[in-house]
Amino acid sequence: MSPDSDDRSALSWFFTGMRGLVSLPALILLTSIVGFSAFALESGLTRAEAVFMSLAVWALPAQVILIGSMASGVNIAACFLAVTLSSIRMTPMVASIIPEMRTKRTPIWALLILSHFIAITSWVFAITTMRNVPRQHRAIYFAGFGVTLTLTGTLVVAVFYGIASSFPPVVAGVLFFLTPVYFIASIWASARQPVVKLAFVMGVALGPLLALVTPEFDVLYAGIGGGTIAYLVDRSRRKKKRMVKGAAR
């Protein structure tokens, strides 16, 4: 049976999306948020500020960058720029997921709201499961997962704020480090084109080198440089492939 012929209700698909909370991506993220709670406390944020940040910013790396910028005493403009540059990486994710949810009857305002919940964890979950969901129910399915994950993550911050400070520093660090480890593995596994994996490898290779040269901008330069090199290599590869095909005719 084709997914588009499914006759389940929209509410049923919302609850199906909610059940994604017990998936491996969600559980790893929620575990990492426990470590973030300790980080927020040690950085001087109140419980209310940490909770508000989780709801308003949501993406965990952006929250860490914001807190780190605030703790280092930089001005608000620099904090804004740092978080903006961190969040720009979500743009391709939004651009790849939103068209998969959209139908002629899907209101724009609903898609704009749902875009807030698109971060790496929700993107990986959606890109691997949404293909099995009827198109007319994909938005409500993603809403079930994204909204539930965000609210649960915020609840974890509220509950573990203070409690996590009693963890040994090594334990808190390991909990927090689970997220980047999972992100690396999941992005590699979900890459559908060779150029994506090439860009990933180039970024990983350039990162440590640039950290020695420009530690303040190493991630930015590694991302732009690695992506540019991968694009040029892939473009050259495609051009040679077309030339070979043309010569064979």
PDB file of N, CA, C and O in Angstrom, residues 29-80:
ATOM      1  N   LEU A  29      19.870  13.304  22.677  1.00  0.00           N
ATOM      2  CA  LEU A  29      19.757  14.751  22.859  1.00  0.00           C
ATOM      3  C   LEU A  29      19.307  15.091  24.269  1.00  0.00           C
ATOM      4  O   LEU A  29      19.874  15.977  24.919  1.00  0.00           O
ATOM      5  N   LEU A  30      18.281  14.399  24.766  1.00  0.00           N
ATOM      6  CA  LEU A  30      17.777  14.683  26.111  1.00  0.00           C
ATOM      7  C   LEU A  30      18.846  14.399  27.164  1.00  0.00           C
ATOM      8  O   LEU A  30      18.948  15.120  28.165  1.00  0.00           O
ATOM      9  N   THR A  31      19.658  13.371  26.943  1.00  0.00           N
ATOM     10  CA  THR A  31      20.757  13.085  27.866  1.00  0.00           C
ATOM     11  C   THR A  31      21.785  14.206  27.834  1.00  0.00           C
ATOM     12  O   THR A  31      22.315  14.621  28.869  1.00  0.00           O
ATOM     13  N   SER A  32      22.052  14.724  26.644  1.00  0.00           N
ATOM     14  CA  SER A  32      23.006  15.826  26.515  1.00  0.00           C
ATOM     15  C   SER A  32      22.486  17.093  27.186  1.00  0.00           C
ATOM     16  O   SER A  32      23.270  17.894  27.712  1.00  0.00           O
ATOM     17  N   ILE A  33      21.173  17.282  27.170  1.00  0.00           N
ATOM     18  CA  ILE A  33      20.584  18.471  27.786  1.00  0.00           C
ATOM     19  C   ILE A  33      20.788  18.456  29.297  1.00  0.00           C
ATOM     20  O   ILE A  33      20.865  19.517  29.934  1.00  0.00           O
ATOM     21  N   VAL A  34      20.907  17.274  29.865  1.00  0.00           N
ATOM     22  CA  VAL A  34      21.231  17.193  31.290  1.00  0.00           C
ATOM     23  C   VAL A  34      22.581  17.862  31.545  1.00  0.00           C
ATOM     24  O   VAL A  34      22.751  18.635  32.493  1.00  0.00           O
ATOM     25  N   GLY A  35      23.555  17.572  30.675  1.00  0.00           N
ATOM     26  CA  GLY A  35      24.852  18.231  30.799  1.00  0.00           C
ATOM     27  C   GLY A  35      24.761  19.728  30.569  1.00  0.00           C
ATOM     28  O   GLY A  35      25.440  20.510  31.238  1.00  0.00           O
ATOM     29  N   PHE A  36      23.897  20.134  29.640  1.00  0.00           N
ATOM     30  CA  PHE A  36      23.710  21.563  29.400  1.00  0.00           C
ATOM     31  C   PHE A  36      23.139  22.263  30.633  1.00  0.00           C
ATOM     32  O   PHE A  36      23.493  23.410  30.922  1.00  0.00           O
ATOM     33  N   SER A  37      22.266  21.579  31.357  1.00  0.00           N
ATOM     34  CA  SER A  37      21.688  22.167  32.562  1.00  0.00           C
ATOM     35  C   SER A  37      22.771  22.519  33.567  1.00  0.00           C
ATOM     36  O   SER A  37      22.740  23.595  34.191  1.00  0.00           O
ATOM     37  N   ALA A  38      23.739  21.621  33.720  1.00  0.00           N
ATOM     38  CA  ALA A  38      24.852  21.899  34.629  1.00  0.00           C
ATOM     39  C   ALA A  38      25.696  23.060  34.104  1.00  0.00           C
ATOM     40  O   ALA A  38      26.148  23.915  34.878  1.00  0.00           O
ATOM     41  N   PHE A  39      25.894  23.107  32.809  1.00  0.00           N
ATOM     42  CA  PHE A  39      26.674  24.182  32.197  1.00  0.00           C
ATOM     43  C   PHE A  39      25.990  25.530  32.407  1.00  0.00           C
ATOM     44  O   PHE A  39      26.645  26.540  32.711  1.00  0.00           O
ATOM     45  N   ALA A  40      24.674  25.563  32.255  1.00  0.00           N
ATOM     46  CA  ALA A  40      23.929  26.808  32.455  1.00  0.00           C
ATOM     47  C   ALA A  40      24.041  27.287  33.893  1.00  0.00           C
ATOM     48  O   ALA A  40      24.215  28.477  34.157  1.00  0.00           O
ATOM     49  N   LEU A  41      23.938  26.350  34.833  1.00  0.00           N
ATOM     50  CA  LEU A  41      24.051  26.712  36.245  1.00  0.00           C
ATOM     51  C   LEU A  41      25.433  27.262  36.564  1.00  0.00           C
ATOM     52  O   LEU A  41      25.562  28.312  37.219  1.00  0.00           O
ATOM     53  N   GLU A  42      26.473  26.576  36.104  1.00  0.00           N
ATOM     54  CA  GLU A  42      27.841  27.001  36.384  1.00  0.00           C
ATOM     55  C   GLU A  42      28.169  28.332  35.722  1.00  0.00           C
ATOM     56  O   GLU A  42      29.045  29.061  36.185  1.00  0.00           O
ATOM     57  N   SER A  43      27.450  28.660  34.639  1.00  0.00           N
ATOM     58  CA  SER A  43      27.709  29.914  33.930  1.00  0.00           C
ATOM     59  C   SER A  43      26.960  31.091  34.542  1.00  0.00           C
ATOM     60  O   SER A  43      27.108  32.224  34.065  1.00  0.00           O
ATOM     61  N   GLY A  44      26.132  30.836  35.548  1.00  0.00           N
ATOM     62  CA  GLY A  44      25.443  31.911  36.240  1.00  0.00           C
ATOM     63  C   GLY A  44      24.037  32.194  35.776  1.00  0.00           C
ATOM     64  O   GLY A  44      23.411  33.160  36.257  1.00  0.00           O
ATOM     65  N   LEU A  45      23.493  31.387  34.884  1.00  0.00           N
ATOM     66  CA  LEU A  45      22.113  31.590  34.459  1.00  0.00           C
ATOM     67  C   LEU A  45      21.154  31.095  35.531  1.00  0.00           C
ATOM     68  O   LEU A  45      21.435  30.130  36.232  1.00  0.00           O
ATOM     69  N   THR A  46      20.035  31.774  35.666  1.00  0.00           N
ATOM     70  CA  THR A  46      18.995  31.302  36.567  1.00  0.00           C
ATOM     71  C   THR A  46      18.220  30.179  35.887  1.00  0.00           C
ATOM     72  O   THR A  46      18.325  29.979  34.670  1.00  0.00           O
ATOM     73  N   ARG A  47      17.420  29.467  36.669  1.00  0.00           N
ATOM     74  CA  ARG A  47      16.609  28.403  36.089  1.00  0.00           C
ATOM     75  C   ARG A  47      15.655  28.960  35.028  1.00  0.00           C
ATOM     76  O   ARG A  47      15.489  28.377  33.958  1.00  0.00           O
ATOM     77  N   ALA A  48      15.023  30.118  35.334  1.00  0.00           N
ATOM     78  CA  ALA A  48      14.069  30.716  34.390  1.00  0.00           C
ATOM     79  C   ALA A  48      14.767  31.106  33.093  1.00  0.00           C
ATOM     80  O   ALA A  48      14.217  30.921  32.002  1.00  0.00           O
ATOM     81  N   GLU A  49      15.978  31.654  33.187  1.00  0.00           N
ATOM     82  CA  GLU A  49      16.716  32.050  31.984  1.00  0.00           C
ATOM     83  C   GLU A  49      17.087  30.830  31.136  1.00  0.00           C
ATOM     84  O   GLU A  49      16.995  30.869  29.907  1.00  0.00           O
ATOM     85  N   ALA A  50      17.511  29.751  31.792  1.00  0.00           N
ATOM     86  CA  ALA A  50      17.879  28.536  31.064  1.00  0.00           C
ATOM     87  C   ALA A  50      16.658  27.932  30.374  1.00  0.00           C
ATOM     88  O   ALA A  50      16.745  27.463  29.230  1.00  0.00           O
ATOM     89  N   VAL A  51      15.517  27.951  31.059  1.00  0.00           N
ATOM     90  CA  VAL A  51      14.288  27.417  30.475  1.00  0.00           C
ATOM     91  C   VAL A  51      13.848  28.263  29.287  1.00  0.00           C
ATOM     92  O   VAL A  51      13.491  27.732  28.224  1.00  0.00           O
ATOM     93  N   PHE A  52      13.871  29.581  29.452  1.00  0.00           N
ATOM     94  CA  PHE A  52      13.482  30.472  28.361  1.00  0.00           C
ATOM     95  C   PHE A  52      14.402  30.300  27.157  1.00  0.00           C
ATOM     96  O   PHE A  52      13.945  30.279  26.007  1.00  0.00           O
ATOM     97  N   MET A  53      15.699  30.146  27.414  1.00  0.00           N
ATOM     98  CA  MET A  53      16.651  29.963  26.327  1.00  0.00           C
ATOM     99  C   MET A  53      16.357  28.678  25.558  1.00  0.00           C
ATOM    100  O   MET A  53      16.437  28.633  24.335  1.00  0.00           O
ATOM    101  N   SER A  54      15.981  27.627  26.278  1.00  0.00           N
ATOM    102  CA  SER A  54      15.682  26.354  25.617  1.00  0.00           C
ATOM    103  C   SER A  54      14.466  26.482  24.709  1.00  0.00           C
ATOM    104  O   SER A  54      14.439  25.929  23.607  1.00  0.00           O
ATOM    105  N   LEU A  55      13.459  27.220  25.149  1.00  0.00           N
ATOM    106  CA  LEU A  55      12.261  27.401  24.341  1.00  0.00           C
ATOM    107  C   LEU A  55      12.504  28.335  23.156  1.00  0.00           C
ATOM    108  O   LEU A  55      12.024  28.084  22.049  1.00  0.00           O
ATOM    109  N   ALA A  56      13.252  29.397  23.396  1.00  0.00           N
ATOM    110  CA  ALA A  56      13.411  30.429  22.372  1.00  0.00           C
ATOM    111  C   ALA A  56      14.485  30.089  21.342  1.00  0.00           C
ATOM    112  O   ALA A  56      14.308  30.348  20.145  1.00  0.00           O
ATOM    113  N   VAL A  57      15.590  29.482  21.790  1.00  0.00           N
ATOM    114  CA  VAL A  57      16.698  29.176  20.889  1.00  0.00           C
ATOM    115  C   VAL A  57      16.621  27.738  20.410  1.00  0.00           C
ATOM    116  O   VAL A  57      16.785  27.433  19.243  1.00  0.00           O
ATOM    117  N   TRP A  58      16.390  26.841  21.314  1.00  0.00           N
ATOM    118  CA  TRP A  58      16.217  25.410  21.133  1.00  0.00           C
ATOM    119  C   TRP A  58      17.481  24.692  20.687  1.00  0.00           C
ATOM    120  O   TRP A  58      17.961  23.793  21.350  1.00  0.00           O
ATOM    121  N   ALA A  59      18.085  25.050  19.565  1.00  0.00           N
ATOM    122  CA  ALA A  59      19.269  24.329  19.085  1.00  0.00           C
ATOM    123  C   ALA A  59      20.358  24.369  20.154  1.00  0.00           C
ATOM    124  O   ALA A  59      20.810  25.440  20.561  1.00  0.00           O
ATOM    125  N   LEU A  60      20.791  23.210  20.617  1.00  0.00           N
ATOM    126  CA  LEU A  60      21.719  23.121  21.734  1.00  0.00           C
ATOM    127  C   LEU A  60      23.058  23.801  21.456  1.00  0.00           C
ATOM    128  O   LEU A  60      23.559  24.534  22.325  1.00  0.00           O
ATOM    129  N   PRO A  61      23.678  23.606  20.291  1.00  0.00           N
ATOM    130  CA  PRO A  61      24.948  24.306  20.046  1.00  0.00           C
ATOM    131  C   PRO A  61      24.810  25.824  20.125  1.00  0.00           C
ATOM    132  O   PRO A  61      25.699  26.509  20.632  1.00  0.00           O
ATOM    133  N   ALA A  62      23.703  26.362  19.613  1.00  0.00           N
ATOM    134  CA  ALA A  62      23.497  27.808  19.658  1.00  0.00           C
ATOM    135  C   ALA A  62      23.359  28.289  21.096  1.00  0.00           C
ATOM    136  O   ALA A  62      23.842  29.365  21.454  1.00  0.00           O
ATOM    137  N   GLN A  63      22.708  27.492  21.935  1.00  0.00           N
ATOM    138  CA  GLN A  63      22.584  27.858  23.345  1.00  0.00           C
ATOM    139  C   GLN A  63      23.950  27.887  24.024  1.00  0.00           C
ATOM    140  O   GLN A  63      24.251  28.794  24.810  1.00  0.00           O
ATOM    141  N   VAL A  64      24.775  26.909  23.719  1.00  0.00           N
ATOM    142  CA  VAL A  64      26.116  26.863  24.310  1.00  0.00           C
ATOM    143  C   VAL A  64      26.947  28.055  23.853  1.00  0.00           C
ATOM    144  O   VAL A  64      27.652  28.679  24.647  1.00  0.00           O
ATOM    145  N   ILE A  65      26.854  28.382  22.558  1.00  0.00           N
ATOM    146  CA  ILE A  65      27.594  29.533  22.034  1.00  0.00           C
ATOM    147  C   ILE A  65      27.124  30.818  22.698  1.00  0.00           C
ATOM    148  O   ILE A  65      27.944  31.683  23.061  1.00  0.00           O
ATOM    149  N   LEU A  66      25.823  30.961  22.878  1.00  0.00           N
ATOM    150  CA  LEU A  66      25.289  32.160  23.505  1.00  0.00           C
ATOM    151  C   LEU A  66      25.768  32.294  24.940  1.00  0.00           C
ATOM    152  O   LEU A  66      26.232  33.371  25.362  1.00  0.00           O
ATOM    153  N   ILE A  67      25.700  31.212  25.703  1.00  0.00           N
ATOM    154  CA  ILE A  67      26.154  31.263  27.090  1.00  0.00           C
ATOM    155  C   ILE A  67      27.652  31.535  27.163  1.00  0.00           C
ATOM    156  O   ILE A  67      28.126  32.331  27.984  1.00  0.00           O
ATOM    157  N   GLY A  68      28.416  30.864  26.285  1.00  0.00           N
ATOM    158  CA  GLY A  68      29.860  31.089  26.272  1.00  0.00           C
ATOM    159  C   GLY A  68      30.211  32.523  25.934  1.00  0.00           C
ATOM    160  O   GLY A  68      31.130  33.106  26.534  1.00  0.00           O
ATOM    161  N   SER A  69      29.476  33.104  24.986  1.00  0.00           N
ATOM    162  CA  SER A  69      29.732  34.502  24.619  1.00  0.00           C
ATOM    163  C   SER A  69      29.390  35.436  25.774  1.00  0.00           C
ATOM    164  O   SER A  69      30.132  36.388  26.060  1.00  0.00           O
ATOM    165  N   MET A  70      28.281  35.166  26.431  1.00  0.00           N
ATOM    166  CA  MET A  70      27.894  35.994  27.573  1.00  0.00           C
ATOM    167  C   MET A  70      28.905  35.876  28.706  1.00  0.00           C
ATOM    168  O   MET A  70      29.275  36.872  29.336  1.00  0.00           O
ATOM    169  N   ALA A  71      29.373  34.654  28.953  1.00  0.00           N
ATOM    170  CA  ALA A  71      30.320  34.436  30.044  1.00  0.00           C
ATOM    171  C   ALA A  71      31.669  35.103  29.782  1.00  0.00           C
ATOM    172  O   ALA A  71      32.369  35.505  30.725  1.00  0.00           O
ATOM    173  N   SER A  72      32.029  35.223  28.497  1.00  0.00           N
ATOM    174  CA  SER A  72      33.315  35.842  28.168  1.00  0.00           C
ATOM    175  C   SER A  72      33.248  37.357  28.152  1.00  0.00           C
ATOM    176  O   SER A  72      34.267  38.025  27.952  1.00  0.00           O
ATOM    177  N   GLY A  73      32.042  37.900  28.341  1.00  0.00           N
ATOM    178  CA  GLY A  73      31.892  39.347  28.470  1.00  0.00           C
ATOM    179  C   GLY A  73      31.777  40.114  27.172  1.00  0.00           C
ATOM    180  O   GLY A  73      31.917  41.341  27.171  1.00  0.00           O
ATOM    181  N   VAL A  74      31.516  39.435  26.054  1.00  0.00           N
ATOM    182  CA  VAL A  74      31.387  40.156  24.788  1.00  0.00           C
ATOM    183  C   VAL A  74      30.059  40.900  24.751  1.00  0.00           C
ATOM    184  O   VAL A  74      29.123  40.560  25.481  1.00  0.00           O
ATOM    185  N   ASN A  75      29.972  41.918  23.892  1.00  0.00           N
ATOM    186  CA  ASN A  75      28.758  42.731  23.857  1.00  0.00           C
ATOM    187  C   ASN A  75      27.629  41.976  23.159  1.00  0.00           C
ATOM    188  O   ASN A  75      27.837  40.935  22.537  1.00  0.00           O
ATOM    189  N   ILE A  76      26.444  42.545  23.248  1.00  0.00           N
ATOM    190  CA  ILE A  76      25.256  41.849  22.746  1.00  0.00           C
ATOM    191  C   ILE A  76      25.291  41.681  21.229  1.00  0.00           C
ATOM    192  O   ILE A  76      24.789  40.692  20.692  1.00  0.00           O
ATOM    193  N   ALA A  77      25.901  42.627  20.521  1.00  0.00           N
ATOM    194  CA  ALA A  77      25.988  42.519  19.066  1.00  0.00           C
ATOM    195  C   ALA A  77      26.830  41.309  18.668  1.00  0.00           C
ATOM    196  O   ALA A  77      26.489  40.565  17.742  1.00  0.00           O
ATOM    197  N   ALA A  78      27.932  41.102  19.390  1.00  0.00           N
ATOM    198  CA  ALA A  78      28.797  39.954  19.105  1.00  0.00           C
ATOM    199  C   ALA A  78      28.081  38.649  19.439  1.00  0.00           C
ATOM    200  O   ALA A  78      28.224  37.657  18.721  1.00  0.00           O
ATOM    201  N   CYS A  79      27.315  38.638  20.535  1.00  0.00           N
ATOM    202  CA  CYS A  79      26.526  37.445  20.890  1.00  0.00           C
ATOM    203  C   CYS A  79      25.517  37.129  19.795  1.00  0.00           C
ATOM    204  O   CYS A  79      25.354  35.974  19.395  1.00  0.00           O
ATOM    205  N   PHE A  80      24.852  38.179  19.321  1.00  0.00           N
ATOM    206  CA  PHE A  80      23.862  38.007  18.261  1.00  0.00           C
ATOM    207  C   PHE A  80      24.499  37.433  17.003  1.00  0.00           C
ATOM    208  O   PHE A  80      23.968  36.512  16.378  1.00  0.00           O
TER     209      PHE A  80
END
